[in-house]
mmCIF file of C-alpha atoms in Angstrom:
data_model
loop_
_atom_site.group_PDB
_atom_site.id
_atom_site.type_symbol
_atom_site.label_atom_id
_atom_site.label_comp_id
_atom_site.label_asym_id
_atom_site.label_seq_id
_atom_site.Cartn_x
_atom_site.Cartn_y
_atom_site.Cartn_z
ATOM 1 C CA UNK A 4 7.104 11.952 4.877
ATOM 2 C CA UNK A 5 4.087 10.118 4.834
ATOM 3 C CA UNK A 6 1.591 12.244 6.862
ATOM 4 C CA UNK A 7 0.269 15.276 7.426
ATOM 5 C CA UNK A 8 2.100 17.517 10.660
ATOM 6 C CA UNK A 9 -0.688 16.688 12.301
ATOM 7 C CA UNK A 10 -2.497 20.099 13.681
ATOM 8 C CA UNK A 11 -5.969 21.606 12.282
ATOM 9 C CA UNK A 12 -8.278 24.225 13.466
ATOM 10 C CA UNK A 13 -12.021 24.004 13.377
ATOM 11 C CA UNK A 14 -13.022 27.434 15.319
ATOM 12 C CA UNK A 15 -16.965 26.635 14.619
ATOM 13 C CA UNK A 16 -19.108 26.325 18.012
ATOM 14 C CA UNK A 17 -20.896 23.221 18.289
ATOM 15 C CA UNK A 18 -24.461 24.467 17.576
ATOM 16 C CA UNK A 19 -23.071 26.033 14.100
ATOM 17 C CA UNK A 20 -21.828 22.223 13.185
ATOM 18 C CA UNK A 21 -25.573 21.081 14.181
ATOM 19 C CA UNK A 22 -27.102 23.462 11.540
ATOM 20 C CA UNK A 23 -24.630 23.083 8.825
ATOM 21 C CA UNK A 24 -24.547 19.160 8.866
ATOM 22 C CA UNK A 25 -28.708 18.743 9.819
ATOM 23 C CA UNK A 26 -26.841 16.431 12.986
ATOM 24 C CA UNK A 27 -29.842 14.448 14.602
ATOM 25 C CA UNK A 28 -28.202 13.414 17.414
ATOM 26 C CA UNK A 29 -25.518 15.637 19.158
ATOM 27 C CA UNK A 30 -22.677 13.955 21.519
ATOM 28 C CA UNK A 31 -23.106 14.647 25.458
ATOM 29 C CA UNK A 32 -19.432 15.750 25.511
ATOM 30 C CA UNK A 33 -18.020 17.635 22.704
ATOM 31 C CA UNK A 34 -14.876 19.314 22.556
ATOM 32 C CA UNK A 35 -14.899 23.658 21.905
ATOM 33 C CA UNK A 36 -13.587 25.323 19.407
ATOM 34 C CA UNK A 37 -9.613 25.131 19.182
ATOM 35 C CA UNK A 38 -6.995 26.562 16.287
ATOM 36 C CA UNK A 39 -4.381 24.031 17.210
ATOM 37 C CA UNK A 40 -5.519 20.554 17.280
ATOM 38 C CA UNK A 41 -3.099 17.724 18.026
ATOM 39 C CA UNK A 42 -3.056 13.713 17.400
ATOM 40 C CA UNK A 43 -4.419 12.174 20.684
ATOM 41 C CA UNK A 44 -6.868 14.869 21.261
ATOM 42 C CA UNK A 45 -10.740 14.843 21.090
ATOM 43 C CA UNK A 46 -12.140 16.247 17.800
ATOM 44 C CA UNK A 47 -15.738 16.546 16.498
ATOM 45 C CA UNK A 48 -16.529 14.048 13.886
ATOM 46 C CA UNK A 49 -19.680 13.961 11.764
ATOM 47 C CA UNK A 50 -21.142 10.067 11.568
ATOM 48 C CA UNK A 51 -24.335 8.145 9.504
ATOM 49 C CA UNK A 52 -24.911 5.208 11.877
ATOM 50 C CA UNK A 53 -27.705 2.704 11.593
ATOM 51 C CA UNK A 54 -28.837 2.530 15.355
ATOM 52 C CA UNK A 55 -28.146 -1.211 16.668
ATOM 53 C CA UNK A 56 -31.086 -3.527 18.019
ATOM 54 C CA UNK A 57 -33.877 -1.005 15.790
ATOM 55 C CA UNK A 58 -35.100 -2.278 12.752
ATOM 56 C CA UNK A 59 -34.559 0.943 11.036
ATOM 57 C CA UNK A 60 -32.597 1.546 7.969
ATOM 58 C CA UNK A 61 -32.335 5.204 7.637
ATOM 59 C CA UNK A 62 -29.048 6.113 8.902
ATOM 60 C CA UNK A 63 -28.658 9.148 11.937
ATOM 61 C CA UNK A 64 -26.679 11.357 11.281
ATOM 62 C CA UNK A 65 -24.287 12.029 15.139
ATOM 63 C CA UNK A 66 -21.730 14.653 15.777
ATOM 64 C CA UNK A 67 -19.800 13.117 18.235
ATOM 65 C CA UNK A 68 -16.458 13.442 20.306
ATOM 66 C CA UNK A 69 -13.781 11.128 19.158
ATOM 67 C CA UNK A 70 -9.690 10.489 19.663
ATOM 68 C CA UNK A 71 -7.967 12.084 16.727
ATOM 69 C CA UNK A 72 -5.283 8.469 16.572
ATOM 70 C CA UNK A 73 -7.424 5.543 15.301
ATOM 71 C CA UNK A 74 -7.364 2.624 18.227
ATOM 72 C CA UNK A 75 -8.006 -0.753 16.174
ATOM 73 C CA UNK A 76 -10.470 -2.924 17.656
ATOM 74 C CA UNK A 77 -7.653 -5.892 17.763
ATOM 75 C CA UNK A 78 -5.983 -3.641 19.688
ATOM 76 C CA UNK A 79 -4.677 -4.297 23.497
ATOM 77 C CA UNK A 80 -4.228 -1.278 24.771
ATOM 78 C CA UNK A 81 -3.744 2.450 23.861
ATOM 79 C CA UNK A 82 0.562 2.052 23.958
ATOM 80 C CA UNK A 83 0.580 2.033 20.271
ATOM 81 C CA UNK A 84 1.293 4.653 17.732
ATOM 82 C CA UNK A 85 -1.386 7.422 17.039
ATOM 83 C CA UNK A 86 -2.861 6.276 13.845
ATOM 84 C CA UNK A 87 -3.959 9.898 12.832
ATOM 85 C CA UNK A 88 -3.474 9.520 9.196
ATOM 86 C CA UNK A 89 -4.171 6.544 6.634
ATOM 87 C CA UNK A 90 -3.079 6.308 3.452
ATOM 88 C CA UNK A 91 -6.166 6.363 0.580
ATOM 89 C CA UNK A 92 -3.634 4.295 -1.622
ATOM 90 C CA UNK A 93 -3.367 1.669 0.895
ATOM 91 C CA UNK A 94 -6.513 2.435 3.415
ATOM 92 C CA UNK A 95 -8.580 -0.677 2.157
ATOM 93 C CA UNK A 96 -5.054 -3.129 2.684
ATOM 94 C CA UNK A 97 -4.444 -2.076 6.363
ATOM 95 C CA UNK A 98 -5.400 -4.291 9.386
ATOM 96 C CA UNK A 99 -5.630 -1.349 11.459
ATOM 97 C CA UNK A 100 -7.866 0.139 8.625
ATOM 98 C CA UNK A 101 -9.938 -2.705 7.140
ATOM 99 C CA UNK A 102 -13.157 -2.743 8.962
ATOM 100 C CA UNK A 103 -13.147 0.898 9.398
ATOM 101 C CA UNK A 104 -13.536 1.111 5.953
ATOM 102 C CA UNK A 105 -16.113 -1.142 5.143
ATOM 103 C CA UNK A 106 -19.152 0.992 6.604
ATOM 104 C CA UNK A 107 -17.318 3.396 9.512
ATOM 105 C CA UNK A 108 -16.725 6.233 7.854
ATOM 106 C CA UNK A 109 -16.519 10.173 8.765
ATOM 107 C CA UNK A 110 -16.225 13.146 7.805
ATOM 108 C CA UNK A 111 -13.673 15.106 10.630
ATOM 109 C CA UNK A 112 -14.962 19.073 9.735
ATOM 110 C CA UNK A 113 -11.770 21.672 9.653
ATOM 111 C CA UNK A 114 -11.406 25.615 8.840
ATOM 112 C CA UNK A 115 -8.468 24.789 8.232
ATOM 113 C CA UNK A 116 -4.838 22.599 8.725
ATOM 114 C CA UNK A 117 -1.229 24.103 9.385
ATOM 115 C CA UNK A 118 1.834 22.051 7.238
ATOM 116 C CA UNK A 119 5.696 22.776 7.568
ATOM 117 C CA UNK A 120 7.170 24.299 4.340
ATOM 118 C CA UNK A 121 10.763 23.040 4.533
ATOM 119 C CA UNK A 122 13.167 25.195 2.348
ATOM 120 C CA UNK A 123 16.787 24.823 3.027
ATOM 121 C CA UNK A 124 16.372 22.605 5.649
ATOM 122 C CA UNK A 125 14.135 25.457 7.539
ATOM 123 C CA UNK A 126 10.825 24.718 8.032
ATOM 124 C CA UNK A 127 8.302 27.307 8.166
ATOM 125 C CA UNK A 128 4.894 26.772 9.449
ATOM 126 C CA UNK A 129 2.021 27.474 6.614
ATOM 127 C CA UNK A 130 -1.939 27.409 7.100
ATOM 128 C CA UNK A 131 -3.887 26.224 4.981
ATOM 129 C CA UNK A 132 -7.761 27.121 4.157
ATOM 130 C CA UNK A 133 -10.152 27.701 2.063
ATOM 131 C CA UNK A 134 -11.584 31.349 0.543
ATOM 132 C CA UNK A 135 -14.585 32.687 2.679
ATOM 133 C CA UNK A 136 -14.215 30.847 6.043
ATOM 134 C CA UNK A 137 -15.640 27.454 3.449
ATOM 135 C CA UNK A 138 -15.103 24.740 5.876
ATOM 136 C CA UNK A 139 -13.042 21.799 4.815
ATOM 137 C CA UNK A 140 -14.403 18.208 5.318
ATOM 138 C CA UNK A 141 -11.720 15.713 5.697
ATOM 139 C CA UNK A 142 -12.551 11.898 4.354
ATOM 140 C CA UNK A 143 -11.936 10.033 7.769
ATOM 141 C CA UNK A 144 -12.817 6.478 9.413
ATOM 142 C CA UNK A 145 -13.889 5.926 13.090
ATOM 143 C CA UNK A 146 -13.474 2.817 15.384
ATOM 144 C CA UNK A 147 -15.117 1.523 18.471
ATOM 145 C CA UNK A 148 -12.387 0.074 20.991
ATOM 146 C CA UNK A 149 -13.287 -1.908 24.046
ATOM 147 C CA UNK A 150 -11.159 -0.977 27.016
ATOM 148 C CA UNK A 151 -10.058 -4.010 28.788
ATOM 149 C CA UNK A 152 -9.297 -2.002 31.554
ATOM 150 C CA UNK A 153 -12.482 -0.083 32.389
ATOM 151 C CA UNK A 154 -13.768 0.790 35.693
ATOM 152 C CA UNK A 155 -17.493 2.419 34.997
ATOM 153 C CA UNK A 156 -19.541 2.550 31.737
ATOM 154 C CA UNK A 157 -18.288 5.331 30.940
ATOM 155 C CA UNK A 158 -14.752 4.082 30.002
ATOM 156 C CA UNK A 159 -15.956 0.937 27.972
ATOM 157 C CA UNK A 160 -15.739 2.318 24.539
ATOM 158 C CA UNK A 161 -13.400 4.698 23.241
ATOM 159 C CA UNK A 162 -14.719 6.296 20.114
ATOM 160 C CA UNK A 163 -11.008 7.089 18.144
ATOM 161 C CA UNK A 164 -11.030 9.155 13.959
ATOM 162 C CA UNK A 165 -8.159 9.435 11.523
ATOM 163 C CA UNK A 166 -8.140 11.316 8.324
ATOM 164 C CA UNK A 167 -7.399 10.232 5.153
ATOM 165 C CA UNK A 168 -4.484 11.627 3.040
ATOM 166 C CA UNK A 169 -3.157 11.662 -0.856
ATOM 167 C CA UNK A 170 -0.301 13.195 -2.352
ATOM 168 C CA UNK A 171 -0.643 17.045 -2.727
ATOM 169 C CA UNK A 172 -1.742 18.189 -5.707
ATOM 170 C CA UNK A 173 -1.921 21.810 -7.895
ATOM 171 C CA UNK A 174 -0.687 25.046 -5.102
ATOM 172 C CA UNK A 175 -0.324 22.569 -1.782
ATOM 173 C CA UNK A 176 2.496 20.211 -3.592
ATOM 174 C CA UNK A 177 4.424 23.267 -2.681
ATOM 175 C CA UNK A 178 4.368 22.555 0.952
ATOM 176 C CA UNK A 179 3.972 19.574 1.381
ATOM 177 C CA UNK A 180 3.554 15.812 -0.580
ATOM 178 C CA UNK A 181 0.761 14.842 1.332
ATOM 179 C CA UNK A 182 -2.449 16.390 1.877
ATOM 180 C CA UNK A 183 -6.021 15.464 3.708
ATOM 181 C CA UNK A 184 -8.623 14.006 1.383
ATOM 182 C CA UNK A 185 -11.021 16.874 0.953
ATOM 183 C CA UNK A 186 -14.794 16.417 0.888
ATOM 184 C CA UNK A 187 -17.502 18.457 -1.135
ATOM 185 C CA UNK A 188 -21.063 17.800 0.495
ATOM 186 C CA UNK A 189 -22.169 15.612 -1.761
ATOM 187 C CA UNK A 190 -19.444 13.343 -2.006
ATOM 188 C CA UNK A 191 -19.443 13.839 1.861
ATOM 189 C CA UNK A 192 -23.144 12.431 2.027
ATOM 190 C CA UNK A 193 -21.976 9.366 -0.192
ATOM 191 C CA UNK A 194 -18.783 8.519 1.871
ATOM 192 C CA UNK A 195 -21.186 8.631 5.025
ATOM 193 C CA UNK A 196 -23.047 6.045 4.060
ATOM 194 C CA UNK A 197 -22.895 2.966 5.905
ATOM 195 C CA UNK A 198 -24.856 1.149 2.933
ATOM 196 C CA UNK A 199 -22.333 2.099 0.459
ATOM 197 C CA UNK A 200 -19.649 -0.352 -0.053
ATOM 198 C CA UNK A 201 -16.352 1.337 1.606
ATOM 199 C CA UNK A 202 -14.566 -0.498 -1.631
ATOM 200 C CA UNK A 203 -11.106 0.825 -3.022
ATOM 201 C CA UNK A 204 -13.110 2.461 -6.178
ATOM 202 C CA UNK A 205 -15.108 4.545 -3.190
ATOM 203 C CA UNK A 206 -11.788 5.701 -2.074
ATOM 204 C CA UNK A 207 -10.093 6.223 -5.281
ATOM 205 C CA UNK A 208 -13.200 8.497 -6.119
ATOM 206 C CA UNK A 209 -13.481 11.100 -2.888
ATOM 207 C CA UNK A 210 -9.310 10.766 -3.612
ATOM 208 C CA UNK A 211 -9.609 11.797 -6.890
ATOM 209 C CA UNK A 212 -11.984 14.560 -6.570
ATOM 210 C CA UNK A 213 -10.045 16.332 -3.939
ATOM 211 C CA UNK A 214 -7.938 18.059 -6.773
ATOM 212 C CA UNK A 215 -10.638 20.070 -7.383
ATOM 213 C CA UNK A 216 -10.866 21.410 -3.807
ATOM 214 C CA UNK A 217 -7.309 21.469 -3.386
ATOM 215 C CA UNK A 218 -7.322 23.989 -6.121
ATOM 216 C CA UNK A 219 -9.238 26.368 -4.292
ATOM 217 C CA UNK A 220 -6.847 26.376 -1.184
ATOM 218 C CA UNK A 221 -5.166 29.561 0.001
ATOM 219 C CA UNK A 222 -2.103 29.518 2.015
ATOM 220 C CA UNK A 223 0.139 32.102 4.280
ATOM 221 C CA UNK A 224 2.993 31.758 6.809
ATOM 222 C CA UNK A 225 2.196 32.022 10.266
ATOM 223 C CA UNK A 226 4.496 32.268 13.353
ATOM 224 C CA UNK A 227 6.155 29.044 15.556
ATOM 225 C CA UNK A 228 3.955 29.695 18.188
ATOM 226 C CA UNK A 229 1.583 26.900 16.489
ATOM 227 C CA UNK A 230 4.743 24.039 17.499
ATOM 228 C CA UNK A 231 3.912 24.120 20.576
ATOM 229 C CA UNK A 232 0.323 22.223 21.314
ATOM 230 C CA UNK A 233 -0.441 24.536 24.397
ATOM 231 C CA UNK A 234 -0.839 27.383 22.714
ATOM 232 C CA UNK A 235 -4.345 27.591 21.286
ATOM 233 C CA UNK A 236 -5.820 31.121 20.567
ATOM 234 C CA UNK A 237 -6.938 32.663 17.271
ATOM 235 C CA UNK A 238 -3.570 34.442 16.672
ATOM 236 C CA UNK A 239 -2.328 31.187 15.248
ATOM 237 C CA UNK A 240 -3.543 31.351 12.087
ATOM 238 C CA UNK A 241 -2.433 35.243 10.997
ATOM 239 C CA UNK A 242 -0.378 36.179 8.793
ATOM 240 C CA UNK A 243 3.115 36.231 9.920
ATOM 241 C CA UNK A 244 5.087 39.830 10.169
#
């Protein structure tokens, strides 16, 4: 496999994520707390943009709402496959990824992500964390996508994220081969940067120092319920009996 399952959990309210990430400018419509995120879905992304048509050069730092599938720009319409992972080994090689690169990046904010543990050809669902309710910050890219199809404003631009993964390393090669590209803050604050150059040594360098965080992951068995996407309460992530 090449991705992640594809589900996370970030159970933080909105006004928490303002406070721990000094946001400066908070999205009108942001998406509540949820411990079973699903590709397609709306997630809260943290984003350093220099504002267009200003002659500023200090980035602001927005916490906005934004498709977990990445929709190219090139793209026609939204009929294509949810682009909710990108490879770090090939990120910078990818149409679909290219620009995004360059100077959109983000940081997607998670308590934590659930992976199938396949033993015997039975797959058990696992989820992932960190000790102390420590968020994770996933490396990720954002894309603005012009809908051809629009009828207001307010469906013009569709604002879509995916999150970057690398194969598993120390406890979570267990689970699974691939894992998200974990974040500390200040390699976080560095990846944000629209000034920095989003070159290959950029990625190879938040890729590389995810070891260390993966290394501090915990991980327990939880119950099926989490397979199905409409189930989203905070029983997902206990401990399975």
């Amino acid at each position: 496999m090449d991705s992640m399952c594809g589900r996370f959990v970030l159970d933080r309210k909105t006004s928490d994520l303002v406070a721990l990430f000094d946001i400066d400018v908070e999205g009108a419509i942001l998406p509540g707390p949820s411990w079973n995120i699903a590709p397609t879905q709306n997630v809260r992304v943290v984003i350093d943009a220099v504002p267009k048509g200003t002659e500023a050069s200090e980035p602001v730092r927005r916490l906005e709402s934004a498709r977990w599938g990445l929709v190219p720009s090139f793209a026609k319409d939204l009929s294509g496959p949810p682009l909710f992972n990108a490879r770090s080994e090939t990120v910078t090689q990818k149409p679909a990824f290219q620009s995004a690169v360059g100077t959109r990046r983000a940081v997607v904010p998670a308590s934590g992500y659930y992976e199938w543990h396949e033993v015997d050809g039975v797959k058990t669902p696992q989820y992932i964390s960190l000790p102390d309710e420590e968020l994770f910050l996933f490396a990720a890219l954002y894309e603005w996508w012009r809908n051809p199809a629009a009828q207001s404003a307010a469906e013009l631009w569709l604002l879509s994220t995916t999150i970057l993964t690398r194969p598993s390393t120390g406890p979570l090669s267990e689970i699974h081969e691939r894992m998200p590209v974990f974040l500390d803050a200040e390699l976080a604050s560095e990846w944000l940067d629209p000034h920095a150059d989003g070159s290959i040594e950029l990625v190879e360098l938040v890729a590389d120092a995810a070891e260390d965080i993966a290394d501090q992951a915990q991980f327990h068995a939880v119950g099926s319920e989490v397979g199905t996407v409409q189930n989203d309460t905070p029983s997902l992530i206990r401990a399975a009996v």
